[in-house]
Tab-separated table of C-alpha atoms in Angstrom:
chain	number	residue	atom	x	y	z
A	1	UNK	CA	72.481	107.695	-2.657
A	2	UNK	CA	69.323	109.693	-2.679
A	3	UNK	CA	68.534	108.371	-6.034
A	4	UNK	CA	68.971	104.883	-4.740
A	5	UNK	CA	66.803	105.810	-1.812
A	6	UNK	CA	64.199	107.313	-4.055
A	7	UNK	CA	64.367	104.388	-6.322
A	8	UNK	CA	63.946	101.934	-3.467
A	9	UNK	CA	61.155	104.115	-2.152
A	10	UNK	CA	59.489	103.919	-5.478
A	11	UNK	CA	59.916	100.170	-5.534
A	12	UNK	CA	58.368	99.990	-2.107
A	13	UNK	CA	55.627	102.305	-3.262
A	14	UNK	CA	54.999	100.105	-6.203
A	15	UNK	CA	55.044	97.003	-4.067
A	16	UNK	CA	52.285	98.139	-1.689
A	17	UNK	CA	49.468	97.967	-4.212
A	18	UNK	CA	50.260	94.277	-5.002
A	19	UNK	CA	49.870	93.121	-1.369
A	20	UNK	CA	46.073	92.605	-1.446
A	21	UNK	CA	46.420	89.741	-3.982
A	22	UNK	CA	47.918	87.377	-1.359
A	23	UNK	CA	44.535	86.169	0.226
A	24	UNK	CA	43.669	84.156	-2.958
A	25	UNK	CA	45.849	81.088	-2.247
A	26	UNK	CA	44.820	81.049	1.420
A	27	UNK	CA	41.137	80.975	0.537
A	28	UNK	CA	41.658	78.108	-1.899
A	29	UNK	CA	43.498	76.156	0.756
A	30	UNK	CA	40.626	76.683	3.230
A	31	UNK	CA	38.092	75.510	0.634
A	32	UNK	CA	40.126	72.338	-0.076
A	33	UNK	CA	40.444	71.575	3.626
A	34	UNK	CA	36.740	72.082	4.071
A	35	UNK	CA	35.940	69.817	1.141
A	36	UNK	CA	38.302	67.176	2.456
A	37	UNK	CA	36.742	67.444	5.885
A	38	UNK	CA	33.267	67.061	4.436
A	39	UNK	CA	34.423	64.101	2.361
A	40	UNK	CA	35.912	62.480	5.438
A	41	UNK	CA	32.732	63.116	7.390
A	42	UNK	CA	30.680	61.553	4.624
A	43	UNK	CA	33.040	58.575	4.452
A	44	UNK	CA	32.902	58.112	8.203
A	45	UNK	CA	29.104	58.286	8.089
A	46	UNK	CA	28.962	55.697	5.326
A	47	UNK	CA	31.420	53.463	7.160
A	48	UNK	CA	29.442	53.859	10.368
A	49	UNK	CA	26.196	53.062	8.528
A	50	UNK	CA	27.754	50.019	6.887
A	51	UNK	CA	29.079	48.846	10.262
A	52	UNK	CA	25.650	49.281	11.848
A	53	UNK	CA	24.046	47.315	9.005
A	54	UNK	CA	26.696	44.583	9.327
A	55	UNK	CA	26.160	44.403	13.084
A	56	UNK	CA	22.408	44.192	12.532
A	57	UNK	CA	22.827	41.454	9.931
A	58	UNK	CA	25.229	39.652	12.274
A	59	UNK	CA	22.760	39.780	15.146
A	60	UNK	CA	19.757	38.919	12.987
A	61	UNK	CA	21.583	35.852	11.697
A	62	UNK	CA	21.338	34.468	15.214
A	63	UNK	CA	17.581	33.805	14.900
A	64	UNK	CA	16.678	30.166	14.208
A	65	UNK	CA	13.543	28.020	14.210
A	66	UNK	CA	13.137	24.684	15.990
A	67	UNK	CA	10.684	22.351	14.237
A	68	UNK	CA	7.893	20.585	16.198
A	69	UNK	CA	9.749	17.262	15.999
A	70	UNK	CA	13.072	18.730	17.119
A	71	UNK	CA	14.836	20.002	20.210
A	72	UNK	CA	17.810	22.397	20.123
A	73	UNK	CA	20.814	23.009	22.393
A	74	UNK	CA	22.937	26.171	22.331
A	75	UNK	CA	26.679	25.582	22.750
A	76	UNK	CA	28.515	28.731	23.805
A	77	UNK	CA	32.230	28.351	23.137
A	78	UNK	CA	31.715	24.568	22.955
A	79	UNK	CA	29.797	24.108	26.244
A	80	UNK	CA	26.004	23.902	26.768
A	81	UNK	CA	24.493	27.220	27.752
A	82	UNK	CA	22.392	25.558	30.496
A	83	UNK	CA	22.394	22.241	32.318
A	84	UNK	CA	19.911	19.376	32.375
A	85	UNK	CA	16.495	19.744	30.823
A	86	UNK	CA	16.908	23.535	30.839
A	87	UNK	CA	19.403	23.235	28.004
A	88	UNK	CA	16.688	21.997	25.640
A	89	UNK	CA	14.871	24.512	23.474
A	90	UNK	CA	11.388	23.561	22.373
A	91	UNK	CA	9.689	24.238	19.040
A	92	UNK	CA	9.483	27.867	17.924
A	93	UNK	CA	11.672	30.891	17.179
A	94	UNK	CA	14.859	31.328	19.218
A	95	UNK	CA	17.973	33.479	19.147
A	96	UNK	CA	21.661	32.833	19.827
A	97	UNK	CA	24.893	34.587	19.065
A	98	UNK	CA	26.093	33.631	15.610
A	99	UNK	CA	29.151	31.477	15.170
A	100	UNK	CA	31.843	31.285	16.365
A	101	UNK	CA	30.395	32.455	19.697
A	102	UNK	CA	27.384	30.124	19.812
A	103	UNK	CA	26.618	26.919	17.978
A	104	UNK	CA	23.067	25.572	17.653
A	105	UNK	CA	22.700	21.782	17.671
A	106	UNK	CA	19.300	20.518	16.515
A	107	UNK	CA	18.360	17.017	17.659
A	108	UNK	CA	15.456	14.970	16.247
A	109	UNK	CA	13.175	14.358	19.227
A	110	UNK	CA	9.938	12.585	18.311
A	111	UNK	CA	10.847	12.066	14.666
A	112	UNK	CA	11.474	8.452	13.655
A	113	UNK	CA	15.131	7.809	12.822
A	114	UNK	CA	16.294	4.991	10.551
A	115	UNK	CA	19.545	3.058	10.531
A	116	UNK	CA	20.507	0.007	8.461
A	117	UNK	CA	22.939	-2.750	9.277
A	118	UNK	CA	26.288	-2.722	7.472
A	119	UNK	CA	27.012	-6.445	7.780
A	120	UNK	CA	25.375	-9.437	6.166
A	121	UNK	CA	24.401	-7.952	2.786
A	122	UNK	CA	26.052	-8.217	-0.609
A	123	UNK	CA	27.780	-5.267	-2.230
A	124	UNK	CA	25.347	-2.697	-3.653
A	125	UNK	CA	26.196	0.814	-4.787
A	126	UNK	CA	24.088	3.723	-3.475
A	127	UNK	CA	22.836	4.374	-7.004
A	128	UNK	CA	21.674	0.773	-7.418
A	129	UNK	CA	19.986	0.763	-4.031
A	130	UNK	CA	18.210	4.049	-4.765
A	131	UNK	CA	16.919	2.799	-8.120
A	132	UNK	CA	16.103	-0.704	-6.859
A	133	UNK	CA	18.449	-2.274	-9.401
A	134	UNK	CA	20.075	-5.561	-8.407
A	135	UNK	CA	23.738	-6.057	-9.261
A	136	UNK	CA	24.500	-9.183	-11.313
A	137	UNK	CA	25.369	-12.231	-9.169
A	138	UNK	CA	29.028	-13.087	-8.957
A	139	UNK	CA	30.353	-16.638	-9.545
A	140	UNK	CA	31.402	-16.868	-5.899
A	141	UNK	CA	31.171	-14.926	-2.650
A	142	UNK	CA	33.837	-12.262	-2.193
A	143	UNK	CA	34.273	-11.796	1.586
A	144	UNK	CA	36.171	-8.562	1.041
A	145	UNK	CA	33.159	-6.936	-0.629
A	146	UNK	CA	30.063	-9.037	0.057
A	147	UNK	CA	28.695	-9.219	3.571
A	148	UNK	CA	27.143	-12.379	5.003
A	149	UNK	CA	26.086	-14.078	8.227
A	150	UNK	CA	26.530	-17.708	9.280
A	151	UNK	CA	23.526	-19.644	10.578
A	152	UNK	CA	23.484	-22.131	13.448
A	153	UNK	CA	23.864	-25.091	11.046
A	154	UNK	CA	26.865	-23.499	9.286
A	155	UNK	CA	25.210	-22.079	6.153
A	156	UNK	CA	25.987	-18.689	4.613
A	157	UNK	CA	23.108	-16.314	3.874
A	158	UNK	CA	22.620	-12.615	3.220
A	159	UNK	CA	20.631	-10.728	5.828
A	160	UNK	CA	19.969	-7.034	6.379
A	161	UNK	CA	18.175	-5.293	9.254
A	162	UNK	CA	16.543	-1.857	9.317
A	163	UNK	CA	15.928	-0.279	12.720
A	164	UNK	CA	13.401	2.492	13.386
A	165	UNK	CA	13.885	4.442	16.609
A	166	UNK	CA	13.184	7.822	18.170
A	167	UNK	CA	15.207	9.943	20.579
A	168	UNK	CA	13.741	10.094	24.083
A	169	UNK	CA	16.597	11.862	25.908
A	170	UNK	CA	18.314	14.323	23.515
A	171	UNK	CA	21.023	15.317	26.021
A	172	UNK	CA	22.279	11.759	26.503
A	173	UNK	CA	21.963	11.042	22.806
A	174	UNK	CA	23.973	14.124	21.812
A	175	UNK	CA	26.600	14.517	24.547
A	176	UNK	CA	27.207	11.055	26.037
A	177	UNK	CA	28.368	9.571	22.718
A	178	UNK	CA	30.758	10.805	20.071
A	179	UNK	CA	28.452	9.473	17.342
A	180	UNK	CA	25.193	8.042	18.655
A	181	UNK	CA	23.984	6.929	15.222
A	182	UNK	CA	27.149	4.864	14.739
A	183	UNK	CA	26.647	3.299	18.170
A	184	UNK	CA	23.081	2.330	17.202
A	185	UNK	CA	24.347	0.852	13.939
A	186	UNK	CA	27.016	-1.197	15.749
A	187	UNK	CA	24.379	-2.572	18.142
A	188	UNK	CA	22.187	-3.523	15.162
A	189	UNK	CA	25.080	-5.312	13.426
A	190	UNK	CA	25.872	-7.187	16.631
A	191	UNK	CA	22.234	-8.266	17.054
A	192	UNK	CA	21.960	-9.505	13.464
A	193	UNK	CA	25.037	-11.720	13.819
A	194	UNK	CA	23.856	-12.908	17.242
A	195	UNK	CA	20.399	-13.928	15.972
A	196	UNK	CA	21.760	-15.672	12.858
A	197	UNK	CA	24.014	-17.862	14.999
A	198	UNK	CA	20.962	-19.199	16.864
A	199	UNK	CA	18.706	-20.135	13.922
A	200	UNK	CA	19.100	-22.677	11.150
A	201	UNK	CA	18.993	-21.642	7.520
A	202	UNK	CA	15.481	-23.087	7.075
A	203	UNK	CA	14.241	-21.205	10.138
A	204	UNK	CA	15.665	-17.887	8.924
A	205	UNK	CA	14.399	-18.191	5.348
A	206	UNK	CA	11.068	-20.013	5.692
A	207	UNK	CA	9.974	-21.571	8.982
A	208	UNK	CA	10.598	-18.959	11.687
A	209	UNK	CA	11.006	-15.659	9.852
A	210	UNK	CA	8.943	-13.718	12.385
A	211	UNK	CA	10.732	-15.217	15.378
A	212	UNK	CA	14.116	-14.412	13.817
A	213	UNK	CA	13.086	-10.774	13.361
A	214	UNK	CA	11.780	-10.601	16.935
A	215	UNK	CA	15.075	-11.996	18.219
A	216	UNK	CA	17.055	-9.319	16.380
A	217	UNK	CA	14.784	-6.575	17.732
A	218	UNK	CA	14.872	-7.907	21.306
A	219	UNK	CA	18.676	-8.171	21.327
A	220	UNK	CA	19.282	-4.696	19.879
A	221	UNK	CA	16.788	-3.232	22.365
A	222	UNK	CA	18.674	-4.873	25.236
A	223	UNK	CA	22.033	-3.566	23.997
A	224	UNK	CA	20.750	-0.008	23.610
A	225	UNK	CA	19.117	-0.051	27.046
A	226	UNK	CA	22.358	-1.281	28.619
A	227	UNK	CA	24.245	1.583	26.960
A	228	UNK	CA	21.620	4.074	28.212
A	229	UNK	CA	21.539	5.951	24.929
A	230	UNK	CA	18.246	7.711	25.549
A	231	UNK	CA	16.411	6.211	22.555
A	232	UNK	CA	13.329	4.008	22.125
A	233	UNK	CA	13.167	1.240	19.507
A	234	UNK	CA	9.929	1.397	17.519
A	235	UNK	CA	10.318	-1.368	14.934
A	236	UNK	CA	12.880	-3.633	13.330
A	237	UNK	CA	12.620	-5.119	9.840
A	238	UNK	CA	14.831	-7.981	8.658
A	239	UNK	CA	15.242	-9.271	5.114
A	240	UNK	CA	17.099	-12.527	4.495
A	241	UNK	CA	17.931	-14.311	1.229
A	242	UNK	CA	20.200	-17.208	0.247
A	243	UNK	CA	23.409	-16.538	-1.701
A	244	UNK	CA	22.276	-15.302	-5.096
A	245	UNK	CA	24.298	-17.882	-7.034
A	246	UNK	CA	22.450	-20.650	-5.105
A	247	UNK	CA	19.017	-19.057	-5.362
A	248	UNK	CA	17.607	-21.645	-7.877
A	249	UNK	CA	18.554	-24.517	-5.568
A	250	UNK	CA	17.073	-22.791	-2.541
A	251	UNK	CA	13.916	-21.987	-4.513
A	252	UNK	CA	13.534	-25.664	-5.491
A	253	UNK	CA	13.916	-26.767	-1.872
A	254	UNK	CA	11.475	-24.099	-0.734
A	255	UNK	CA	8.945	-25.215	-3.357
A	256	UNK	CA	9.291	-28.849	-2.239
A	257	UNK	CA	8.843	-27.884	1.399
A	258	UNK	CA	5.861	-25.738	0.515
A	259	UNK	CA	4.292	-28.605	-1.465
A	260	UNK	CA	4.825	-31.019	1.422
A	261	UNK	CA	3.340	-28.514	3.830
A	262	UNK	CA	0.302	-27.980	1.593
A	263	UNK	CA	-0.233	-31.754	1.266
A	264	UNK	CA	0.060	-32.209	5.013
A	265	UNK	CA	-2.360	-29.357	5.626
A	266	UNK	CA	-4.841	-30.821	3.138
A	267	UNK	CA	-4.628	-34.234	4.822
A	268	UNK	CA	-5.133	-32.676	8.247
A	269	UNK	CA	-8.064	-30.666	6.929
A	270	UNK	CA	-9.689	-33.804	5.459
A	271	UNK	CA	-9.077	-35.745	8.680
A	272	UNK	CA	-10.639	-32.961	10.694
A	273	UNK	CA	-13.618	-32.901	8.351
A	274	UNK	CA	-14.174	-36.673	8.641
A	275	UNK	CA	-13.716	-36.629	12.400
A	276	UNK	CA	-16.101	-33.714	12.681
A	277	UNK	CA	-18.751	-35.476	10.619
A	278	UNK	CA	-18.310	-38.721	12.573
A	279	UNK	CA	-18.613	-36.810	15.828
A	280	UNK	CA	-21.823	-35.153	14.653
A	281	UNK	CA	-23.283	-38.476	13.434
A	282	UNK	CA	-22.362	-40.191	16.688
A	283	UNK	CA	-23.950	-37.392	18.667
A	284	UNK	CA	-27.115	-37.625	16.542
A	285	UNK	CA	-27.399	-41.412	17.015
A	286	UNK	CA	-26.696	-41.113	20.718
A	287	UNK	CA	-29.350	-38.415	21.119
A	288	UNK	CA	-31.902	-40.478	19.172
A	289	UNK	CA	-31.187	-43.553	21.307
A	290	UNK	CA	-31.453	-41.483	24.439
A	291	UNK	CA	-34.787	-40.075	23.305
A	292	UNK	CA	-36.072	-43.569	22.454
A	293	UNK	CA	-34.945	-44.838	25.836
A	294	UNK	CA	-36.692	-42.011	27.615
A	295	UNK	CA	-39.836	-42.516	25.539
A	296	UNK	CA	-39.879	-46.286	26.090
A	297	UNK	CA	-39.227	-45.978	29.820
A	298	UNK	CA	-41.959	-43.348	30.098
A	299	UNK	CA	-44.384	-45.535	28.142
A	300	UNK	CA	-43.627	-48.623	30.234
A	301	UNK	CA	-43.966	-46.618	33.423
A	302	UNK	CA	-47.333	-45.291	32.255
A	303	UNK	CA	-48.522	-48.857	31.435
A	304	UNK	CA	-47.302	-50.054	34.809
A	305	UNK	CA	-49.174	-47.278	36.556
A	306	UNK	CA	-52.330	-48.117	34.597
A	307	UNK	CA	-52.081	-51.785	35.444
A	308	UNK	CA	-51.522	-50.871	39.075
A	309	UNK	CA	-54.734	-48.868	39.011
A	310	UNK	CA	-56.904	-51.637	37.462
A	311	UNK	CA	-55.333	-54.442	39.513
A	312	UNK	CA	-57.945	-54.183	42.303
A	313	UNK	CA	-60.803	-54.282	39.754
A	314	UNK	CA	-59.200	-57.217	37.971
A	315	UNK	CA	-58.962	-59.131	41.198
A	316	UNK	CA	-62.610	-58.402	41.897
A	317	UNK	CA	-63.877	-59.484	38.412
A	318	UNK	CA	-61.076	-60.925	36.259
A	319	UNK	CA	-63.247	-61.965	33.315
A	320	UNK	CA	-64.895	-58.589	32.905
A	321	UNK	CA	-61.638	-56.720	33.027
A	322	UNK	CA	-60.056	-59.172	30.564
A	323	UNK	CA	-62.909	-58.636	28.066
A	324	UNK	CA	-62.629	-54.858	28.428
A	325	UNK	CA	-58.902	-54.918	27.785
A	326	UNK	CA	-59.362	-57.305	24.872
A	327	UNK	CA	-61.990	-55.050	23.301
A	328	UNK	CA	-59.755	-52.036	23.644
A	329	UNK	CA	-56.829	-53.819	22.055
A	330	UNK	CA	-58.959	-55.212	19.196
A	331	UNK	CA	-60.332	-51.726	18.524
A	332	UNK	CA	-56.791	-50.406	18.465
A	333	UNK	CA	-55.542	-53.127	16.114
A	334	UNK	CA	-58.536	-53.057	13.770
A	335	UNK	CA	-58.837	-49.332	13.527
A	336	UNK	CA	-58.852	-49.173	9.699
A	337	UNK	CA	-60.869	-52.380	9.069
A	338	UNK	CA	-64.294	-51.783	7.490
A	339	UNK	CA	-66.143	-54.747	8.998
A	340	UNK	CA	-65.364	-56.085	12.433
A	341	UNK	CA	-66.893	-59.397	13.589
A	342	UNK	CA	-66.166	-60.582	17.064
A	343	UNK	CA	-67.102	-64.081	18.245
A	344	UNK	CA	-66.528	-64.424	21.916
A	345	UNK	CA	-65.840	-67.868	23.252
A	346	UNK	CA	-68.961	-69.671	24.473
A	347	UNK	CA	-68.941	-71.114	27.865
A	348	UNK	CA	-70.659	-74.390	26.832
A	349	UNK	CA	-68.204	-75.008	23.998
A	350	UNK	CA	-71.002	-75.342	21.407
A	351	UNK	CA	-70.007	-74.862	17.782
A	352	UNK	CA	-71.440	-72.024	15.765
A	353	UNK	CA	-71.724	-71.412	12.072
A	354	UNK	CA	-70.486	-68.170	10.572
A	355	UNK	CA	-71.514	-67.104	7.077
A	356	UNK	CA	-69.847	-64.186	5.345
A	357	UNK	CA	-71.046	-62.582	2.102
A	358	UNK	CA	-67.820	-61.887	0.262
A	359	UNK	CA	-69.325	-60.643	-3.058
A	360	UNK	CA	-71.390	-57.852	-1.679
A	361	UNK	CA	-72.354	-54.868	-3.784
A	362	UNK	CA	-70.350	-51.829	-2.789
A	363	UNK	CA	-72.368	-49.345	-0.905
A	364	UNK	CA	-73.469	-46.294	-2.833
A	365	UNK	CA	-71.943	-43.068	-1.544
A	366	UNK	CA	-74.278	-40.965	0.440
A	367	UNK	CA	-75.592	-37.913	-1.433
A	368	UNK	CA	-74.188	-34.684	-0.289
A	369	UNK	CA	-76.524	-32.569	1.710
A	370	UNK	CA	-78.068	-29.828	-0.304
A	371	UNK	CA	-77.318	-26.392	0.785
A	372	UNK	CA	-80.332	-24.113	1.281
A	373	UNK	CA	-80.718	-21.400	-1.320
């Protein structure tokens, strides 16, 4: 028993020195927990940093720029953020919550928009229209593919309209219509068909091309104003051609009409020229006759006044006045005659003899006067 006790005492004595080795595993566990804690702290820091960066990127993505020719509207959860004109954002830098909270709708304001009619023109692919290439003409018109319009006299032609407009009221344009551009296009198609039904084929293609275009523009402007779309029509262009398979026949008719028009214009021009010349000649003759009349009347009036002045003298001495007037008239008539011989009538009626030397020597020219040195 004592031996067992001693032996157990020895075992206990031997066991006491080994007790200090137990802190080793505890220390290693504390170091692992500390490392794990530091790793978790680092991970949380990285996650927090990444979240901050993501939030910053998310918020920064809400900045947007409105161009000078645009206006913008912010839709928050599908509804405008403000009402009326206050909902419009002008040009510059703006911010809104990114989607799906806010949605930014940019509307062209003063920029010219373009829309083309979808009726009345033959089938053309977008590639052909972009390159300007014409598709080959088909043997006949295919109504399922080729568009056309019917004129007032029942002819079929191809016609296409291009409308240029700008947005004046962006709120009406954006929110009062599901698709405002489609509404504008429908109004343009309606106007093209309306105008074609009121013009003949010759008017559309040759005679009244400008008036046809003005009719299309006026009608589409009226339709858009009635719909109160908030846009202003700037210009409308219309191009019309005959069916391509009949183009040679239409060209021949157009050439004949053009030739007739040129001939008629030439005839009118010649008639105007002749009438103008005749008018000028008539005016010249009339003016000359008027001047002669005035001159003759003035001359006769002057002679009458002169005779009125000498009438008293003539009554006092008729013979003397008659001789004076006769002398004046003879001097006027014989101005360029070298020799003048006047034989007045003798009162007694006695005959006189007059001898003229017809073969006289010509008179020598007088010597020129000498100039003094």
